[in-house]
Coordinates of N, CA and C in Angstrom, one line a residue:
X8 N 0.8 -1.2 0.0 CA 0.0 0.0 0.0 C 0.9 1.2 0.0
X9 N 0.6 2.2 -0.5 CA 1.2 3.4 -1.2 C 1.0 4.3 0.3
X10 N 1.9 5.2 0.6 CA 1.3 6.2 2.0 C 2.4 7.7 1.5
X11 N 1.7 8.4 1.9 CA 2.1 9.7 1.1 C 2.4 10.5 2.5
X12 N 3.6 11.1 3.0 CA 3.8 11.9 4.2 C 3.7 13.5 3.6
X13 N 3.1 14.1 4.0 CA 3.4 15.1 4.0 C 4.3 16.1 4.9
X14 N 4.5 15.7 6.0 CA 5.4 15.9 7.3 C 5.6 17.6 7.1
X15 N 6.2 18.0 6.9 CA 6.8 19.1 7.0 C 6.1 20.3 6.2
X16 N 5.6 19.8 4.9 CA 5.1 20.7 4.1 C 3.4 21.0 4.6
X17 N 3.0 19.4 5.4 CA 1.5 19.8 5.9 C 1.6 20.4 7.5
X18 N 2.8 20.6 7.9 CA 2.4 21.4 8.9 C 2.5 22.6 8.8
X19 N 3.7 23.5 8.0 CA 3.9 24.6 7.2 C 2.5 25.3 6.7
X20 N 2.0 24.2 6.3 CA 0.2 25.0 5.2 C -0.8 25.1 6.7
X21 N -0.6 24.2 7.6 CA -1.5 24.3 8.6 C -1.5 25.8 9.5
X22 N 0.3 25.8 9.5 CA 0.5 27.4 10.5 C -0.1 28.4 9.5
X23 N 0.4 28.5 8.1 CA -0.2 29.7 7.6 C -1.6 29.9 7.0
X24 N -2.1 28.6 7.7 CA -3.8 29.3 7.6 C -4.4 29.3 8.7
X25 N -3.8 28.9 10.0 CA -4.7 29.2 10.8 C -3.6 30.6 11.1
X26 N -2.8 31.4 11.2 CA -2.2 32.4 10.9 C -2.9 33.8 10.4
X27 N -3.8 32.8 9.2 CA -4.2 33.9 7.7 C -6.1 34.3 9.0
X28 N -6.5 32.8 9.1 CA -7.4 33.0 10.1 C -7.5 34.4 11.2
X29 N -6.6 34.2 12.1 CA -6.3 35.1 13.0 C -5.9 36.4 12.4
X30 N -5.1 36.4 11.5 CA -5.3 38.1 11.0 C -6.2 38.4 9.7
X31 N -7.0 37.6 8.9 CA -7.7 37.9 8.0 C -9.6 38.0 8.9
X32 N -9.9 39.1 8.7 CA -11.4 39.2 9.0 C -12.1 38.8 7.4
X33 N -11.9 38.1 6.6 CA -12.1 38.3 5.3 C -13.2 36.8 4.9
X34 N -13.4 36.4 6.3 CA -13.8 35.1 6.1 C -15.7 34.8 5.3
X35 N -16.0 35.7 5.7 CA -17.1 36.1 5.0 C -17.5 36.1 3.0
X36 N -16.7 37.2 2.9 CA -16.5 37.4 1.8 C -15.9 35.9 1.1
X37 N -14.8 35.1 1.5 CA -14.6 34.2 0.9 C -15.7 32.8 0.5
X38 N -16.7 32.7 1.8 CA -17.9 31.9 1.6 C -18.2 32.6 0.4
X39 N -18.5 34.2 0.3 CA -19.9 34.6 -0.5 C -19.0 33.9 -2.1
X40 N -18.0 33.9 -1.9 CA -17.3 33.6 -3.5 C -17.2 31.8 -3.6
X41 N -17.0 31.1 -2.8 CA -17.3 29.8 -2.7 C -18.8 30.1 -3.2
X42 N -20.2 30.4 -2.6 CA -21.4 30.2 -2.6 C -21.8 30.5 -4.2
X43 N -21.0 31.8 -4.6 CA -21.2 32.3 -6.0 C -20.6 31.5 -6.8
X44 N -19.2 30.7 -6.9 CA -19.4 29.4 -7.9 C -20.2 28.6 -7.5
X45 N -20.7 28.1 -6.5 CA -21.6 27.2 -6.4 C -23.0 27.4 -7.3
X46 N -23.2 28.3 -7.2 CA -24.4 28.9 -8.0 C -24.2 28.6 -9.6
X47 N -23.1 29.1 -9.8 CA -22.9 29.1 -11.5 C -22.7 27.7 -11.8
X48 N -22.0 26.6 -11.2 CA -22.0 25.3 -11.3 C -23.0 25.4 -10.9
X49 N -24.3 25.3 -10.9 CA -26.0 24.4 -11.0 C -26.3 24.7 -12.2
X50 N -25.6 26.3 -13.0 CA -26.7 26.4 -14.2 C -26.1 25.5 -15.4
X51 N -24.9 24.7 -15.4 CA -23.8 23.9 -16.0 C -24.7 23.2 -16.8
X52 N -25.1 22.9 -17.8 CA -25.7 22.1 -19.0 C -25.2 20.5 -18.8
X53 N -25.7 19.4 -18.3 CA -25.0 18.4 -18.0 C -26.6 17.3 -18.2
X54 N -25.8 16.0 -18.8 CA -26.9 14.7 -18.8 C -27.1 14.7 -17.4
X55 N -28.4 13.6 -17.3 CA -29.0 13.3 -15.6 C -27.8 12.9 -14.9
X56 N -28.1 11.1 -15.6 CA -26.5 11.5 -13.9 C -25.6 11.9 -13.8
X57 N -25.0 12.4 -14.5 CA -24.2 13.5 -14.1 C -24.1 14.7 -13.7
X58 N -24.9 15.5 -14.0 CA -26.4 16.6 -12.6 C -26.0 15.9 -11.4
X59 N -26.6 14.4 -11.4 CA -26.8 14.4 -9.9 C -25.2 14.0 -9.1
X60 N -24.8 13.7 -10.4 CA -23.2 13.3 -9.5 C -22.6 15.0 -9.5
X61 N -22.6 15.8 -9.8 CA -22.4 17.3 -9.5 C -23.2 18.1 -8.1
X62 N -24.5 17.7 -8.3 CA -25.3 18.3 -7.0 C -24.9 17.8 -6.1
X63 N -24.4 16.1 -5.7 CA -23.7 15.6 -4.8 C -22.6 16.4 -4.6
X64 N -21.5 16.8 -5.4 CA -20.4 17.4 -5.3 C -20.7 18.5 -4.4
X65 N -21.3 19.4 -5.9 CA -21.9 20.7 -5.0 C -22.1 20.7 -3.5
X66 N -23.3 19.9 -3.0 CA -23.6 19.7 -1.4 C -22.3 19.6 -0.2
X67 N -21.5 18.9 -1.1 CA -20.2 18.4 -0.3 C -19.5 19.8 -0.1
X68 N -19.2 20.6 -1.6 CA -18.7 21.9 -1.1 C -19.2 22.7 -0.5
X69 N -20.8 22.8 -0.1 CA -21.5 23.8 0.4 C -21.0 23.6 2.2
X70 N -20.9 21.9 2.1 CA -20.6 22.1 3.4 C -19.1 22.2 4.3
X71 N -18.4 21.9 3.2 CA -16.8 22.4 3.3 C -16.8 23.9 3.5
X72 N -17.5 24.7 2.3 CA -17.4 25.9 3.1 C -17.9 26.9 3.6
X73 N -18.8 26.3 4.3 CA -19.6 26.5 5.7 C -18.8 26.1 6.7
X74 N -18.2 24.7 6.7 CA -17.5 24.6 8.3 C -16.0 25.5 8.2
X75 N -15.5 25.9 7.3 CA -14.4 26.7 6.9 C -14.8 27.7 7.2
X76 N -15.9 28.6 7.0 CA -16.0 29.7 7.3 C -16.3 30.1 8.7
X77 N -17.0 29.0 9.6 CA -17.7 28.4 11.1 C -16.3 29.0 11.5
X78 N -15.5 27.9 11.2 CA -14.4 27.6 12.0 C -13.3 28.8 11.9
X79 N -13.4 29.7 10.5 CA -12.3 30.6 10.4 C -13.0 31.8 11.1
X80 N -14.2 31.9 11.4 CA -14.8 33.0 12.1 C -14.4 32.7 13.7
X81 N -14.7 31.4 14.2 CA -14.6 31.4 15.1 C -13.1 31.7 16.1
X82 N -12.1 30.6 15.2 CA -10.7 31.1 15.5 C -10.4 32.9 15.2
X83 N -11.1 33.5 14.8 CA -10.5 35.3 14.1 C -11.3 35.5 15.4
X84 N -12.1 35.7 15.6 CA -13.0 36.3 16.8 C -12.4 35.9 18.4
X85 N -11.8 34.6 18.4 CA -11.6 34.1 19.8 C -10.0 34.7 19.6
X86 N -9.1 34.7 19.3 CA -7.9 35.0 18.7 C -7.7 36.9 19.1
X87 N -9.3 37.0 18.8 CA -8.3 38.8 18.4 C -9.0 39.6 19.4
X88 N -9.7 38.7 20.4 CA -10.4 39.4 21.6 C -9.6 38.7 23.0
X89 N -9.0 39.5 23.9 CA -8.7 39.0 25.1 C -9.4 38.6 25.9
X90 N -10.9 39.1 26.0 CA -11.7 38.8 26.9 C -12.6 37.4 26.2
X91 N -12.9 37.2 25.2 CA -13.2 35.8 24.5 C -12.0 34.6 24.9
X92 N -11.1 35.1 24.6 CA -9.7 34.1 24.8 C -9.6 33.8 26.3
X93 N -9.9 34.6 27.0 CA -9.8 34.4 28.8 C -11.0 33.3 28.8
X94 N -12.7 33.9 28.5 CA -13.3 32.7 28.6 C -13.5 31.6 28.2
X95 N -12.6 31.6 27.1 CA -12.2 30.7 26.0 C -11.0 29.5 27.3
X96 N -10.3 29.4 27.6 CA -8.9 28.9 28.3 C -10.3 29.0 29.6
X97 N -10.7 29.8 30.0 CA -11.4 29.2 31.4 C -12.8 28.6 31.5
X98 N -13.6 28.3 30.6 CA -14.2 27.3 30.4 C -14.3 26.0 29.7
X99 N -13.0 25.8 28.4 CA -12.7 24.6 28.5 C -11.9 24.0 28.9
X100 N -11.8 22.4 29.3 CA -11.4 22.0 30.6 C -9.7 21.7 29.5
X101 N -10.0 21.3 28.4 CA -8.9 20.7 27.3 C -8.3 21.9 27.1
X102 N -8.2 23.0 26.8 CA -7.5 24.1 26.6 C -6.9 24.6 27.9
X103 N -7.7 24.8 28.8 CA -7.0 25.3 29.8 C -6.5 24.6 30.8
X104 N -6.2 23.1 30.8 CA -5.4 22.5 31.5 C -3.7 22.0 30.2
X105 N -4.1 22.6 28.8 CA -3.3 22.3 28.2 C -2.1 22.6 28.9
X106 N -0.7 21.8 28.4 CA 0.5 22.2 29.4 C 1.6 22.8 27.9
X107 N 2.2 24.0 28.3 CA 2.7 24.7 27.4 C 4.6 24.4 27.7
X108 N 5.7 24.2 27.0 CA 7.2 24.5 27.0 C 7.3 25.7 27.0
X109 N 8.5 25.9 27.6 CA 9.2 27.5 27.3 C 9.4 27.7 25.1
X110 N 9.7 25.9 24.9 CA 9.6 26.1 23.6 C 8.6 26.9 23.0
X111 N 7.5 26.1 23.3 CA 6.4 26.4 22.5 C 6.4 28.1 22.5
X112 N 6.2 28.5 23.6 CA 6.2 29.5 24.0 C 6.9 30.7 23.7
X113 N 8.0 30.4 23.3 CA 9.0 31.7 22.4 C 8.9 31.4 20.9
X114 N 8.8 30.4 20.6 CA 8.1 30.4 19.0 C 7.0 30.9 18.5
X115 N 5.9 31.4 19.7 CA 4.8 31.8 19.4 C 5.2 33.0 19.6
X116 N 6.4 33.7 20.2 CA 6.8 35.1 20.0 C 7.1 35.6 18.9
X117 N 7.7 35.1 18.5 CA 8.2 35.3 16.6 C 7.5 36.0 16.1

């Protein structure tokens, strides 16, 4: 069986989007442009099943980015407010018993 590592390059793409998250407020606007191709792929001229194997598609992307935009709203909002972040770290039990290095912790200075 074939296994593909991304190691290094998928953690690199991971910092700079949740990164892009925390300083882009832009998350909005990028649904509205995901939702607007979604649109123009339904008016696509296509035999039956192939419509339906596209509206499948379609549904799949609608909900990719929906939870992309859930989730990029939610990290930009909790991220760029101190007082969200405090109750954020003091009501969940996983975050705020997380245990932090001096590592971690001057890399996040950078």
């Amino acid at each position: 069986m074939f296994t593909f590592n991304l190691g290094e390059f998928e953690s690199d793409y991971y910092e700079s989007e949740i990164a892009w998250y925390i300083e882009s407020p832009k998350q909005l606007s990028v649904l509205e442009n995901h939702l607007n191709s979604i649109i123009s792929l339904t008016k696509i001229v296509v035999d039956e099943p192939t419509k339906i194997d596209l509206f499948v598609m379609l549904h799949a992307h609608v909900i990719a980015a929906m939870e992309e935009f859930l989730s990029g709203t939610f990290i930009h909002e909790i991220t760029n407010s101190d007082e969200l972040m405090k109750k954020l770290i003091e009501t969940d039990p996983k975050i705020g018993e997380k245990k932090l290095t001096l590592k971690d912790i001057l890399r996040e200075q950078r």
